[in-house]
C-alpha cells in the first residue's frame, strides 16, 4: 500500500501470472460505448483504441433510472439504490412535498475509498459526482457535481485547495457556458478550457500524491452530449439540414482522449486501467409530463380555491415554467451554466406557476416526481404527510389501477402507445431504503421519449417536443478494462455498474463485503488468472455516510440548496 508518485512509461502487454498492484479509474459521464468504438475505429481516439484493442470491452448497465446521482452512488458502494437510498438528484423531505437536492451524507453503504483507506491503501478521488461532502480518506479527494458553488470544504485535506490554486490555477467544478447556436464558439472554448484545467489537476495529483487507486471523472462529457446530440444525428427534430455537424463534438472527445493518454503515463504494467461511463446517451425527441396525465386521470387533484383556479387557467393557456425558460434562453439570460441571475428561486417558481403547492393532497392518490423514467409515488397514509391511501390492499389496488391506465396511455397527438413497461419497485430494488423508492416506474416504449424533469408541472401539454437539450440518458454506458490478467480483445458480458466496486477491491487483494450487490467481473480476465486469484468474501461492510462514518446525514444550507437547484435547472434536470 501507498505506492510511489511519479510518471511511468505505460505498456499494454500484460501477464495473467500476477495481479495488478494499482488501479486507475477514468470516468466519462454519460458516454455510450458505440460512440467511442466508432471514433476509435476511425482513428480519432488513439489512446482509447489502444486500450480497447489490448483489453476487454463491454456495455455497462446503469441503475434504474440511468442518471448520475443513483448510478455513481452504486458505483462507489457496489450496491443497488435500495441500499444507497439515492434514486434521483432530489428527494422528498420528510413531512412535506418539497424536494431538496441529495448529497453524499444521505447515501447508505460503505464506499470503496473508505474500505481501501481503512486497509492502508492510498486513494485519490477527483470530480466524482455525488461525493460532497468529502470524506477524510488516506489520500486526496475533490468533490464533483452537486457541490455548492460557494463551498470551501470540497477538498480533503483542506489545504489542498490553496495548493491547487497555486500550482494549477483557478480550480472550478462547474462550467461557465451552456450551449446555444448563437454562442457556440464561446461554449466550445469554455468547454475545452474546463477540460484542460481538469486534466492538469488530475495529472498534478497523479504525480505528486502516492496512490494505489486513482479515480478521476470527466463529467462534462455528459453535458456536451446532452446539449449537442443533434449534431450527431441528422434526423433530430432540431435539425433543418442533413449536413454532417459531428466534427465539433468529435474534436472535444479527441481532446478527452488526449487527456486519457496523458493520465496513462502514470499507469505502468502493474496498473489495472478502467475507463467507464455511468450511463449512455441517445436522441431525445419528446417530453412526457406525467403529472398532467395523473391530473387528467383523476389520480391527482387540485385545490378548489380561487387562486389555484386562476393559476390553472393561466397554466392551460401557456403560463408555464417551460415557456419562461425558453424566453430566458432567447434573451440570453441563461448564458452561464450557474444561472446566478437567470432564474427565479424554487419557492418563487412554485408560487408563480402551477405546482404541488396547489395540489389537494387529501383527494390525491398518486403523484410523479423524478427524472428520465416515469417515477410514480402513491400518496400513502403514514408515509406522505397528506397521504390517503392505506398500506396493504388499497395500496396494491391503486398500483394496479395506475398500471392499467399506463398501458392505455397514448400520445394525444398521434395515438401511439407511450408506455412500454411498468415496473414495481420491489422488482428492481432491495434494501433498507426501499421505502424511498418510487412505487411504480414507467419505461417509455420509445427511448427518445423522456419524462419531464423534476418540476411539478412543467408544460401544459402532456406530450411535447424537447427543448434545451437534444440528447438524454440510456440504460447502458461503457466499460473498458486493460491490465494484468485482462483478456486481450475480450468481451465483457452482462456487466452492471455496481460490479466495478467489488472488482476493484478484489484486484487490490481485499475481500468483497457480503452486502455488495455487485460481482467481480471475472469474465474480463483470463481463465487462468481467475483461477489463480479466487474471490474472497467478508462480512457486510456496514451502513456509513460521508465523513468518517460518525456524522449524521446533513442538509445543504438554504443558499447551497437553491444554488444546486439552479444548476439542475441549467442542465434541464428540473425541466
Coordinates of C-alpha atoms in Angstrom, one line a residue:
X1 CA 0.0 0.0 0.0
X2 CA 1.0 3.6 -0.6
X3 CA 2.9 3.3 -3.9
X4 CA 5.2 5.9 -5.2
X5 CA 4.1 9.0 -7.2
X6 CA 5.6 9.9 -10.5
X7 CA 5.2 9.2 -14.2
X8 CA 6.0 5.9 -15.7
X9 CA 6.0 4.6 -19.2
X10 CA 2.8 2.7 -19.9
X11 CA 2.8 -0.7 -21.6
X12 CA -0.1 -2.8 -22.6
X13 CA 1.5 -6.2 -22.8
X14 CA 0.1 -7.8 -19.7
X15 CA 0.6 -11.1 -18.0
X16 CA -2.1 -13.1 -16.2
X17 CA 0.6 -14.5 -13.8
X18 CA 0.5 -11.5 -11.5
X19 CA -2.2 -9.3 -10.0
X20 CA -2.4 -5.6 -10.5
X21 CA -0.8 -3.5 -7.8
X22 CA -2.7 -0.3 -8.6
X23 CA -6.0 0.7 -10.2
X24 CA -6.6 3.8 -12.3
X25 CA -10.3 4.6 -13.0
X26 CA -11.3 7.2 -15.5
X27 CA -15.0 8.1 -15.7
X28 CA -16.6 9.6 -18.8
X29 CA -20.1 10.6 -17.6
X30 CA -22.9 9.8 -20.0
X31 CA -20.9 8.3 -22.9
X32 CA -22.2 5.4 -24.9
X33 CA -19.9 2.6 -26.0
X34 CA -20.8 2.7 -29.7
X35 CA -19.8 6.3 -30.0
X36 CA -16.3 5.6 -28.6
X37 CA -15.9 2.4 -30.6
X38 CA -16.9 4.1 -33.8
X39 CA -14.5 7.1 -33.4
X40 CA -11.7 4.8 -32.1
X41 CA -12.1 2.5 -35.2
X42 CA -11.8 5.5 -37.4
X43 CA -8.5 6.6 -35.8
X44 CA -9.8 9.6 -33.9
X45 CA -9.2 8.3 -30.4
X46 CA -5.8 6.5 -30.5
X47 CA -5.4 6.1 -26.7
X48 CA -8.8 4.6 -26.1
X49 CA -8.4 2.5 -29.3
X50 CA -5.2 1.0 -27.8
X51 CA -7.0 0.2 -24.5
X52 CA -9.8 -1.4 -26.5
X53 CA -7.6 -3.5 -28.8
X54 CA -5.4 -4.8 -25.9
X55 CA -8.1 -5.1 -23.3
X56 CA -11.6 -6.2 -22.6
X57 CA -14.7 -4.1 -23.6
X58 CA -18.4 -4.2 -23.0
X59 CA -21.6 -2.3 -22.2
X60 CA -22.2 -1.4 -18.6
X61 CA -25.8 -1.5 -17.4
X62 CA -26.7 1.5 -15.3
X63 CA -29.2 1.9 -12.4
X64 CA -32.9 2.5 -12.7
X65 CA -33.2 5.3 -13.5
X66 CA -30.0 5.7 -15.5
X67 CA -29.0 9.1 -14.0
X68 CA -25.8 10.3 -12.5
X69 CA -27.0 10.6 -8.9
X70 CA -28.0 6.9 -8.3
X71 CA -25.5 5.4 -10.8
X72 CA -22.4 7.0 -9.3
X73 CA -23.7 6.1 -5.8
X74 CA -24.0 2.5 -6.9
X75 CA -20.5 2.7 -8.5
X76 CA -18.8 3.7 -5.2
X77 CA -20.7 1.3 -3.0
X78 CA -21.3 -1.8 -5.2
X79 CA -25.0 -1.6 -4.1
X80 CA -28.4 -1.0 -5.7
X81 CA -30.4 2.1 -4.9
X82 CA -32.4 0.2 -2.3
X83 CA -29.3 0.1 -0.2
X84 CA -27.8 3.5 -1.1
X85 CA -31.1 5.3 -0.8
X86 CA -30.3 7.5 -3.8
X87 CA -32.9 7.3 -6.5
X88 CA -32.5 10.7 -8.1
X89 CA -30.9 14.2 -7.8
X90 CA -33.6 15.3 -5.3
X91 CA -35.6 13.5 -2.6
X92 CA -38.8 14.1 -0.8
X93 CA -38.1 15.8 2.6
X94 CA -39.9 14.1 5.5
X95 CA -43.2 15.7 6.4
X96 CA -43.5 17.7 3.2
X97 CA -44.0 17.6 -0.5
X98 CA -40.8 19.6 -1.2
X99 CA -37.8 18.1 -2.9
X100 CA -34.4 19.4 -2.0
X101 CA -31.1 18.0 -3.5
X102 CA -29.4 14.9 -2.1
X103 CA -25.8 14.8 -1.0
X104 CA -23.3 12.1 -0.2
X105 CA -24.0 12.2 3.6
X106 CA -27.5 10.8 2.8
X107 CA -26.1 7.8 0.9
X108 CA -26.2 4.4 2.6
X109 CA -23.5 1.9 2.1
X110 CA -19.7 1.9 2.5
X111 CA -17.7 3.5 -0.2
X112 CA -14.7 1.7 -1.8
X113 CA -12.4 4.6 -0.9
X114 CA -13.4 4.1 2.8
X115 CA -12.6 0.4 2.6
X116 CA -9.4 1.0 0.7
X117 CA -8.3 3.7 3.1
X118 CA -9.0 1.6 6.1
X119 CA -6.9 -1.2 4.6
X120 CA -4.0 1.3 4.3
X121 CA -4.1 2.0 0.6
X122 CA -3.6 5.4 -0.8
X123 CA -6.6 6.8 -2.7
X124 CA -7.1 9.8 -4.9
X125 CA -10.7 10.8 -5.9
X126 CA -11.3 13.7 -8.3
X127 CA -14.6 15.2 -9.6
X128 CA -16.8 12.3 -8.9
X129 CA -20.5 13.4 -8.9
X130 CA -22.4 13.0 -5.6
X131 CA -19.2 13.0 -3.5
X132 CA -19.9 16.1 -1.5
X133 CA -19.3 16.4 1.4
X134 CA -15.9 14.8 1.0
X135 CA -14.7 12.0 3.3
X136 CA -11.5 12.1 5.3
X137 CA -9.5 9.4 3.5
X138 CA -6.0 8.1 3.2
X139 CA -5.2 10.3 0.2
X140 CA -6.9 13.2 -1.5
X141 CA -10.4 13.9 -2.5
X142 CA -12.0 16.7 -4.5
X143 CA -15.8 16.5 -4.8
X144 CA -17.7 17.0 -8.1
X145 CA -21.1 17.8 -9.4
X146 CA -23.8 18.5 -6.8
X147 CA -21.2 20.5 -4.7
X148 CA -22.5 24.0 -3.8
X149 CA -20.7 26.7 -5.8
X150 CA -19.5 28.6 -2.8
X151 CA -18.4 25.6 -0.7
X152 CA -14.9 25.8 0.7
X153 CA -14.9 22.3 2.1
X154 CA -14.9 20.5 -1.2
X155 CA -11.4 19.1 -0.8
X156 CA -9.5 16.8 1.5
X157 CA -7.1 17.7 3.0
X158 CA -8.4 21.3 3.3
X159 CA -5.0 22.8 2.5
X160 CA -5.1 21.1 -0.9
X161 CA -7.4 23.9 -2.2
X162 CA -4.7 26.6 -1.8
X163 CA -2.1 24.2 -3.3
X164 CA -4.2 23.7 -6.4
X165 CA -4.8 27.4 -6.8
X166 CA -1.1 27.9 -6.7
X167 CA 0.0 25.0 -8.8
X168 CA -2.8 24.5 -11.3
X169 CA -4.8 27.8 -11.3
X170 CA -8.4 28.7 -10.6
X171 CA -9.9 25.3 -9.9
X172 CA -13.6 25.1 -10.9
X173 CA -16.1 22.4 -10.5
X174 CA -18.7 23.8 -12.9
X175 CA -18.7 25.2 -16.5
X176 CA -19.3 28.8 -17.3
X177 CA -21.2 28.4 -20.6
X178 CA -24.2 26.4 -21.8
X179 CA -24.9 25.6 -25.4
X180 CA -26.8 27.8 -27.8
X181 CA -26.3 28.0 -31.5
X182 CA -25.8 31.8 -31.4
X183 CA -22.8 31.4 -29.0
X184 CA -21.4 28.0 -29.8
X185 CA -17.8 29.4 -30.2
X186 CA -17.7 30.6 -26.6
X187 CA -19.4 27.4 -25.5
X188 CA -16.7 25.2 -27.0
X189 CA -13.9 27.4 -25.8
X190 CA -15.2 27.3 -22.2
X191 CA -15.7 23.5 -22.5
X192 CA -12.1 23.0 -23.7
X193 CA -10.7 25.3 -21.1
X194 CA -12.5 23.4 -18.3
X195 CA -11.3 20.0 -19.7
X196 CA -7.7 21.2 -19.8
X197 CA -7.9 22.6 -16.2
X198 CA -9.4 19.3 -15.0
X199 CA -6.7 17.3 -16.8
X200 CA -3.9 19.4 -15.3
X201 CA -5.4 18.9 -11.9
X202 CA -5.6 15.1 -12.3
X203 CA -2.0 15.0 -13.7
X204 CA -0.8 17.1 -10.8
X205 CA -2.4 14.7 -8.2
X206 CA -1.2 11.6 -10.0
X207 CA 2.3 13.0 -10.0
X208 CA 2.6 14.4 -6.5
X209 CA 0.5 12.1 -4.3
X210 CA 1.1 8.5 -3.5
X211 CA -1.8 6.4 -4.8
X212 CA -2.8 2.8 -5.1
X213 CA -6.3 3.6 -6.5
X214 CA -6.8 6.7 -8.6
X215 CA -10.3 7.8 -9.7
X216 CA -11.0 10.8 -12.0
X217 CA -14.3 11.6 -13.6
X218 CA -14.8 13.9 -16.6
X219 CA -18.4 15.0 -16.0
X220 CA -18.6 17.5 -18.9
X221 CA -18.9 14.7 -21.4
X222 CA -22.4 14.2 -20.2
X223 CA -23.3 17.9 -20.6
X224 CA -21.7 18.1 -24.1
X225 CA -23.8 15.1 -25.3
X226 CA -27.0 16.4 -23.7
X227 CA -26.7 19.7 -25.4
X228 CA -25.2 18.8 -28.8
X229 CA -26.6 15.3 -29.6
X230 CA -28.5 16.8 -32.6
X231 CA -25.0 17.5 -34.1
X232 CA -24.6 13.7 -34.2
X233 CA -28.0 12.7 -35.7
X234 CA -29.2 14.2 -39.0
X235 CA -32.8 13.3 -38.3
X236 CA -33.1 15.0 -35.0
X237 CA -36.2 17.3 -34.8
X238 CA -34.0 20.3 -34.1
X239 CA -32.2 19.8 -37.4
X240 CA -33.2 21.7 -40.5
X241 CA -30.4 20.3 -42.7
X242 CA -28.7 17.0 -43.3
X243 CA -25.1 18.1 -43.3
X244 CA -22.5 16.4 -41.0
X245 CA -22.1 18.5 -37.9
X246 CA -20.3 16.0 -35.8
X247 CA -16.8 17.4 -36.2
X248 CA -17.1 19.8 -33.2
X249 CA -18.3 17.1 -30.9
X250 CA -15.7 14.7 -32.1
X251 CA -13.0 17.3 -31.6
X252 CA -14.0 17.6 -28.0
X253 CA -13.7 13.8 -27.5
X254 CA -10.4 13.8 -29.2
X255 CA -9.2 16.2 -26.5
X256 CA -10.7 13.9 -23.9
X257 CA -8.7 11.0 -25.5
X258 CA -5.6 13.1 -25.3
X259 CA -6.3 13.7 -21.6
X260 CA -6.6 10.0 -21.1
X261 CA -3.3 9.4 -22.8
X262 CA -1.6 11.9 -20.5
X263 CA -3.0 10.2 -17.5
X264 CA -1.9 6.8 -18.8
X265 CA 1.7 8.0 -18.5
X266 CA 1.2 7.3 -14.8
X267 CA -0.1 3.8 -15.3
X268 CA 2.6 1.1 -15.6
X269 CA 2.4 -2.7 -16.3
X270 CA 1.2 -3.3 -12.8
X271 CA -1.9 -1.0 -13.1
X272 CA -5.4 -2.1 -13.9
X273 CA -6.9 0.7 -16.1
X274 CA -10.7 1.0 -16.1
X275 CA -12.5 3.5 -18.3
X276 CA -16.2 3.6 -17.8
X277 CA -19.4 5.7 -18.1
X278 CA -22.2 5.6 -15.6
X279 CA -24.9 5.5 -18.3
X280 CA -25.3 6.0 -22.0
X281 CA -26.8 8.7 -24.2
X282 CA -29.2 8.9 -27.1
X283 CA -31.6 11.0 -29.1
X284 CA -34.3 12.9 -27.2
X285 CA -37.5 13.8 -29.1
X286 CA -40.3 14.3 -26.7
X287 CA -41.1 15.2 -23.2
X288 CA -43.9 13.5 -21.3
X289 CA -45.4 15.5 -18.4
X290 CA -46.6 12.7 -16.1
X291 CA -48.4 14.9 -13.5
X292 CA -50.6 16.3 -16.3
X293 CA -51.6 12.7 -17.1
X294 CA -52.3 12.0 -13.5
X295 CA -54.5 15.1 -13.3
X296 CA -56.4 14.0 -16.4
X297 CA -56.8 10.5 -14.9
X298 CA -58.2 12.0 -11.6
X299 CA -55.4 10.4 -9.5
X300 CA -54.0 13.9 -8.8
X301 CA -56.4 16.6 -7.7
X302 CA -56.0 20.4 -7.4
X303 CA -57.4 22.7 -4.7
X304 CA -60.6 24.5 -5.4
X305 CA -59.7 27.9 -4.1
X306 CA -59.8 31.0 -6.5
X307 CA -56.0 31.4 -6.6
X308 CA -55.4 27.8 -7.7
X309 CA -58.1 28.0 -10.3
X310 CA -56.6 31.2 -11.6
X311 CA -53.1 29.6 -11.8
X312 CA -54.7 26.5 -13.6
X313 CA -56.4 28.9 -16.0
X314 CA -53.1 30.5 -16.8
X315 CA -51.3 27.2 -17.0
X316 CA -53.7 25.8 -19.6
X317 CA -53.0 28.9 -21.7
X318 CA -49.3 28.6 -21.6
X319 CA -48.1 30.4 -18.5
X320 CA -45.6 27.6 -17.7
X321 CA -42.1 27.1 -16.4
X322 CA -41.0 25.8 -19.9
X323 CA -42.1 29.0 -21.6
X324 CA -40.3 31.2 -19.2
X325 CA -37.1 29.1 -19.6
X326 CA -37.4 29.4 -23.4
X327 CA -37.9 33.1 -23.1
X328 CA -34.8 33.4 -20.9
X329 CA -32.8 31.4 -23.4
X330 CA -33.9 33.7 -26.2
X331 CA -33.0 36.8 -24.2
X332 CA -29.6 35.2 -23.3
X333 CA -30.4 35.3 -19.6
X334 CA -29.2 31.7 -19.3
X335 CA -25.8 32.3 -20.7
X336 CA -23.9 30.9 -17.8
X337 CA -24.5 27.4 -16.5
X338 CA -24.5 28.8 -13.0
X339 CA -27.7 30.7 -13.8
X340 CA -26.9 33.1 -10.9
X341 CA -29.4 35.6 -12.1
X342 CA -31.2 33.8 -14.9
X343 CA -34.0 32.0 -13.0
X344 CA -36.3 32.5 -10.0
X345 CA -35.6 30.6 -6.9
X346 CA -37.6 27.4 -6.5
X347 CA -40.1 28.7 -3.9
X348 CA -41.0 31.7 -6.1
X349 CA -41.4 29.4 -9.1
X350 CA -43.9 27.4 -7.1
X351 CA -45.8 30.5 -6.1
X352 CA -46.0 31.8 -9.6
X353 CA -46.7 28.7 -11.5
X354 CA -49.0 25.7 -11.0
X355 CA -47.1 23.4 -8.6
X356 CA -47.5 20.9 -5.8
X357 CA -48.5 23.8 -3.6
X358 CA -51.8 23.8 -5.5
X359 CA -52.4 20.1 -5.1
X360 CA -55.2 18.9 -2.8
X361 CA -53.4 16.0 -1.2
X362 CA -56.4 14.9 0.8
X363 CA -58.1 14.0 -2.5
X364 CA -55.0 12.8 -4.4
X365 CA -53.9 9.2 -4.7
X366 CA -50.7 9.5 -6.7
X367 CA -48.1 12.0 -8.0
X368 CA -45.0 11.9 -10.1
X369 CA -41.5 13.0 -9.2
X370 CA -38.3 12.0 -10.9
X371 CA -36.0 12.2 -13.8
X372 CA -35.9 10.4 -17.2
X373 CA -38.2 7.4 -16.3
X374 CA -41.7 7.8 -15.1
X375 CA -41.5 7.6 -11.3
X376 CA -44.9 7.4 -9.7
X377 CA -45.4 7.6 -5.9
X378 CA -48.7 6.5 -4.2
X379 CA -49.9 9.1 -1.7
X380 CA -49.6 6.6 1.2
X381 CA -51.1 7.3 4.6
X382 CA -48.3 7.4 7.3
X383 CA -45.5 7.9 4.7
X384 CA -46.6 11.1 2.9
X385 CA -47.8 14.0 5.1
X386 CA -51.1 14.2 3.4
X387 CA -51.3 10.5 2.5
X388 CA -54.8 9.0 2.0
X389 CA -54.1 5.5 0.6
X390 CA -54.0 2.8 3.2
X391 CA -51.0 0.5 3.0
X392 CA -51.8 -3.1 2.0
X393 CA -54.8 -4.0 -0.1
X394 CA -55.7 -0.4 -1.0
X395 CA -52.1 0.4 -1.9
X396 CA -52.0 -2.6 -4.3
X397 CA -55.3 -1.7 -5.8
X398 CA -54.0 1.8 -6.6
X399 CA -50.9 0.4 -8.2
X400 CA -53.0 -2.0 -10.2
X401 CA -55.2 0.9 -11.5
X402 CA -52.2 3.0 -12.4
X403 CA -50.6 0.1 -14.3
X404 CA -53.8 -0.5 -16.2
X405 CA -54.1 3.2 -17.1
X406 CA -50.4 3.4 -18.1
X407 CA -50.8 0.6 -20.6
X408 CA -53.7 2.6 -22.2
X409 CA -51.7 5.8 -22.1
X410 CA -51.4 7.2 -25.7
X411 CA -49.9 10.3 -27.3
X412 CA -52.8 12.7 -27.7
X413 CA -51.3 14.0 -31.0
X414 CA -50.5 10.7 -32.7
X415 CA -52.4 8.0 -30.8
X416 CA -49.2 5.9 -30.4
X417 CA -48.8 3.9 -27.2
X418 CA -46.3 5.6 -24.9
X419 CA -45.5 3.1 -22.1
X420 CA -43.5 0.0 -22.8
X421 CA -43.1 -1.4 -19.3
X422 CA -44.5 -0.9 -15.8
X423 CA -42.1 -1.8 -13.0
X424 CA -42.9 -2.3 -9.4
X425 CA -40.2 -1.1 -7.1
X426 CA -39.7 -4.4 -5.3
X427 CA -38.9 -6.0 -8.7
X428 CA -35.7 -3.9 -9.1
X429 CA -34.7 -2.6 -5.7
X430 CA -33.9 -4.2 -2.4
X431 CA -32.5 -3.0 0.9
X432 CA -33.2 -0.8 3.9
X433 CA -34.1 2.3 1.8
X434 CA -36.8 0.6 -0.3
X435 CA -39.4 2.9 1.1
X436 CA -37.8 5.9 -0.5
X437 CA -38.2 4.3 -3.9
X438 CA -41.0 5.2 -6.4
X439 CA -43.8 2.8 -6.1
X440 CA -44.1 2.3 -9.9
X441 CA -41.6 3.1 -12.7
X442 CA -42.8 3.6 -16.2
X443 CA -40.5 2.9 -19.1
X444 CA -41.3 4.6 -22.4
X445 CA -42.0 2.5 -25.4
X446 CA -39.7 4.7 -27.4
X447 CA -36.4 5.6 -25.6
X448 CA -36.4 9.1 -27.2
X449 CA -39.5 9.9 -25.1
X450 CA -38.3 11.5 -21.8
X451 CA -40.3 12.1 -18.7
X452 CA -40.2 15.8 -17.9
X453 CA -37.8 16.8 -15.3
X454 CA -38.2 17.2 -11.6
X455 CA -40.6 20.2 -11.9
X456 CA -44.1 19.6 -10.7
X457 CA -46.0 20.8 -13.8
X458 CA -43.6 21.9 -16.5
X459 CA -45.8 22.3 -19.6
X460 CA -49.4 22.5 -20.4
X461 CA -49.2 19.7 -23.0
X462 CA -48.8 16.1 -21.7
X463 CA -46.5 15.3 -24.7
X464 CA -44.4 17.9 -26.4
X465 CA -41.1 18.2 -28.2
X466 CA -37.9 18.6 -26.2
X467 CA -36.1 21.8 -25.6
X468 CA -32.8 22.9 -24.1
X469 CA -31.0 19.6 -24.8
X470 CA -31.3 17.2 -27.7
X471 CA -29.8 14.0 -26.1
X472 CA -30.9 12.1 -23.0
X473 CA -29.7 9.1 -21.0
X474 CA -29.8 5.5 -22.0
X475 CA -29.6 2.3 -19.9
X476 CA -26.1 1.2 -21.0
X477 CA -22.8 3.0 -20.6
X478 CA -19.4 1.7 -21.5
X479 CA -16.6 -0.3 -19.8
X480 CA -13.0 -0.7 -20.9
X481 CA -10.6 -2.8 -18.8
X482 CA -6.9 -3.2 -19.5
X483 CA -4.2 -4.5 -17.2
X484 CA -2.7 -7.6 -15.6
X485 CA -4.8 -10.7 -16.3
X486 CA -7.3 -8.9 -18.6
X487 CA -8.2 -10.8 -21.7
X488 CA -6.8 -9.2 -24.8
X489 CA -9.6 -8.4 -27.2
X490 CA -12.1 -9.8 -24.7
X491 CA -15.7 -9.0 -24.4
X492 CA -17.3 -8.2 -21.0
X493 CA -20.9 -9.5 -20.9
X494 CA -23.7 -8.6 -18.6
X495 CA -21.7 -6.0 -16.5
X496 CA -23.6 -3.7 -14.2
X497 CA -22.2 -0.5 -12.7
X498 CA -22.3 -1.9 -9.2
X499 CA -19.9 -4.7 -10.3
X500 CA -17.0 -2.2 -10.5
X501 CA -16.5 -1.7 -6.8
X502 CA -16.1 -5.4 -5.9
X503 CA -13.8 -5.8 -8.9
X504 CA -11.6 -3.0 -7.6
X505 CA -11.5 -4.5 -4.1
X506 CA -10.7 -8.0 -5.5
X507 CA -7.9 -6.5 -7.6
X508 CA -6.4 -4.9 -4.5
X509 CA -6.5 -8.2 -2.7
X510 CA -9.4 -7.3 -0.4
X511 CA -12.4 -9.4 0.3
X512 CA -15.8 -8.4 -1.2
X513 CA -18.3 -7.5 1.5
X514 CA -21.4 -9.7 1.6
X515 CA -23.8 -6.8 1.4
X516 CA -22.5 -5.7 -2.0
X517 CA -24.9 -6.5 -4.8
X518 CA -22.2 -6.4 -7.5
X519 CA -19.9 -9.3 -8.5
X520 CA -16.3 -9.3 -9.5
X521 CA -16.1 -9.1 -13.3
X522 CA -14.2 -12.3 -13.8
X523 CA -15.3 -12.6 -17.5
X524 CA -12.9 -9.7 -18.2
X525 CA -9.9 -11.8 -17.1
X526 CA -8.1 -14.8 -18.5
X527 CA -9.4 -18.0 -17.1
X528 CA -6.0 -18.9 -15.6
X529 CA -5.9 -15.5 -13.8
X530 CA -9.4 -16.0 -12.4
X531 CA -8.4 -19.5 -11.2
X532 CA -5.1 -18.2 -9.6
X533 CA -6.8 -15.5 -7.7
X534 CA -10.2 -16.7 -6.4
X535 CA -12.7 -14.1 -5.0
X536 CA -12.8 -13.8 -1.2
X537 CA -15.8 -12.6 0.7
X538 CA -16.2 -10.8 4.0
X539 CA -18.9 -9.7 6.5
X540 CA -21.2 -6.9 5.4
X541 CA -19.3 -3.6 5.1
X542 CA -21.8 -1.6 7.2
X543 CA -24.0 1.5 6.6
X544 CA -22.0 4.7 6.6
X545 CA -22.4 8.0 5.0
X546 CA -19.8 10.7 4.1
X547 CA -17.1 11.7 6.6
X548 CA -15.7 9.0 8.8
X549 CA -19.0 7.3 9.3
X550 CA -19.6 9.0 12.6
X551 CA -21.6 12.0 11.4
X552 CA -25.4 12.1 10.8
X553 CA -26.7 13.0 7.3
X554 CA -26.7 16.7 6.7
X555 CA -28.8 19.0 4.6
X556 CA -27.4 21.7 2.3
X557 CA -27.7 25.3 3.6
X558 CA -30.6 27.2 2.2
X559 CA -28.2 29.1 -0.1
X560 CA -26.4 26.0 -1.2
X561 CA -29.7 24.2 -1.8
X562 CA -31.0 27.0 -4.1
X563 CA -27.7 27.1 -6.0
X564 CA -27.8 23.4 -6.6
X565 CA -31.3 23.7 -7.9
X566 CA -30.2 26.4 -10.3
X567 CA -27.5 24.0 -11.7
X568 CA -30.1 21.3 -12.1
X569 CA -32.3 23.7 -14.0
X570 CA -29.3 24.7 -16.1
X571 CA -28.8 21.2 -17.3
X572 CA -32.5 20.7 -17.9
X573 CA -32.9 18.3 -15.0
X574 CA -35.7 20.4 -13.5
X575 CA -37.4 20.8 -16.8

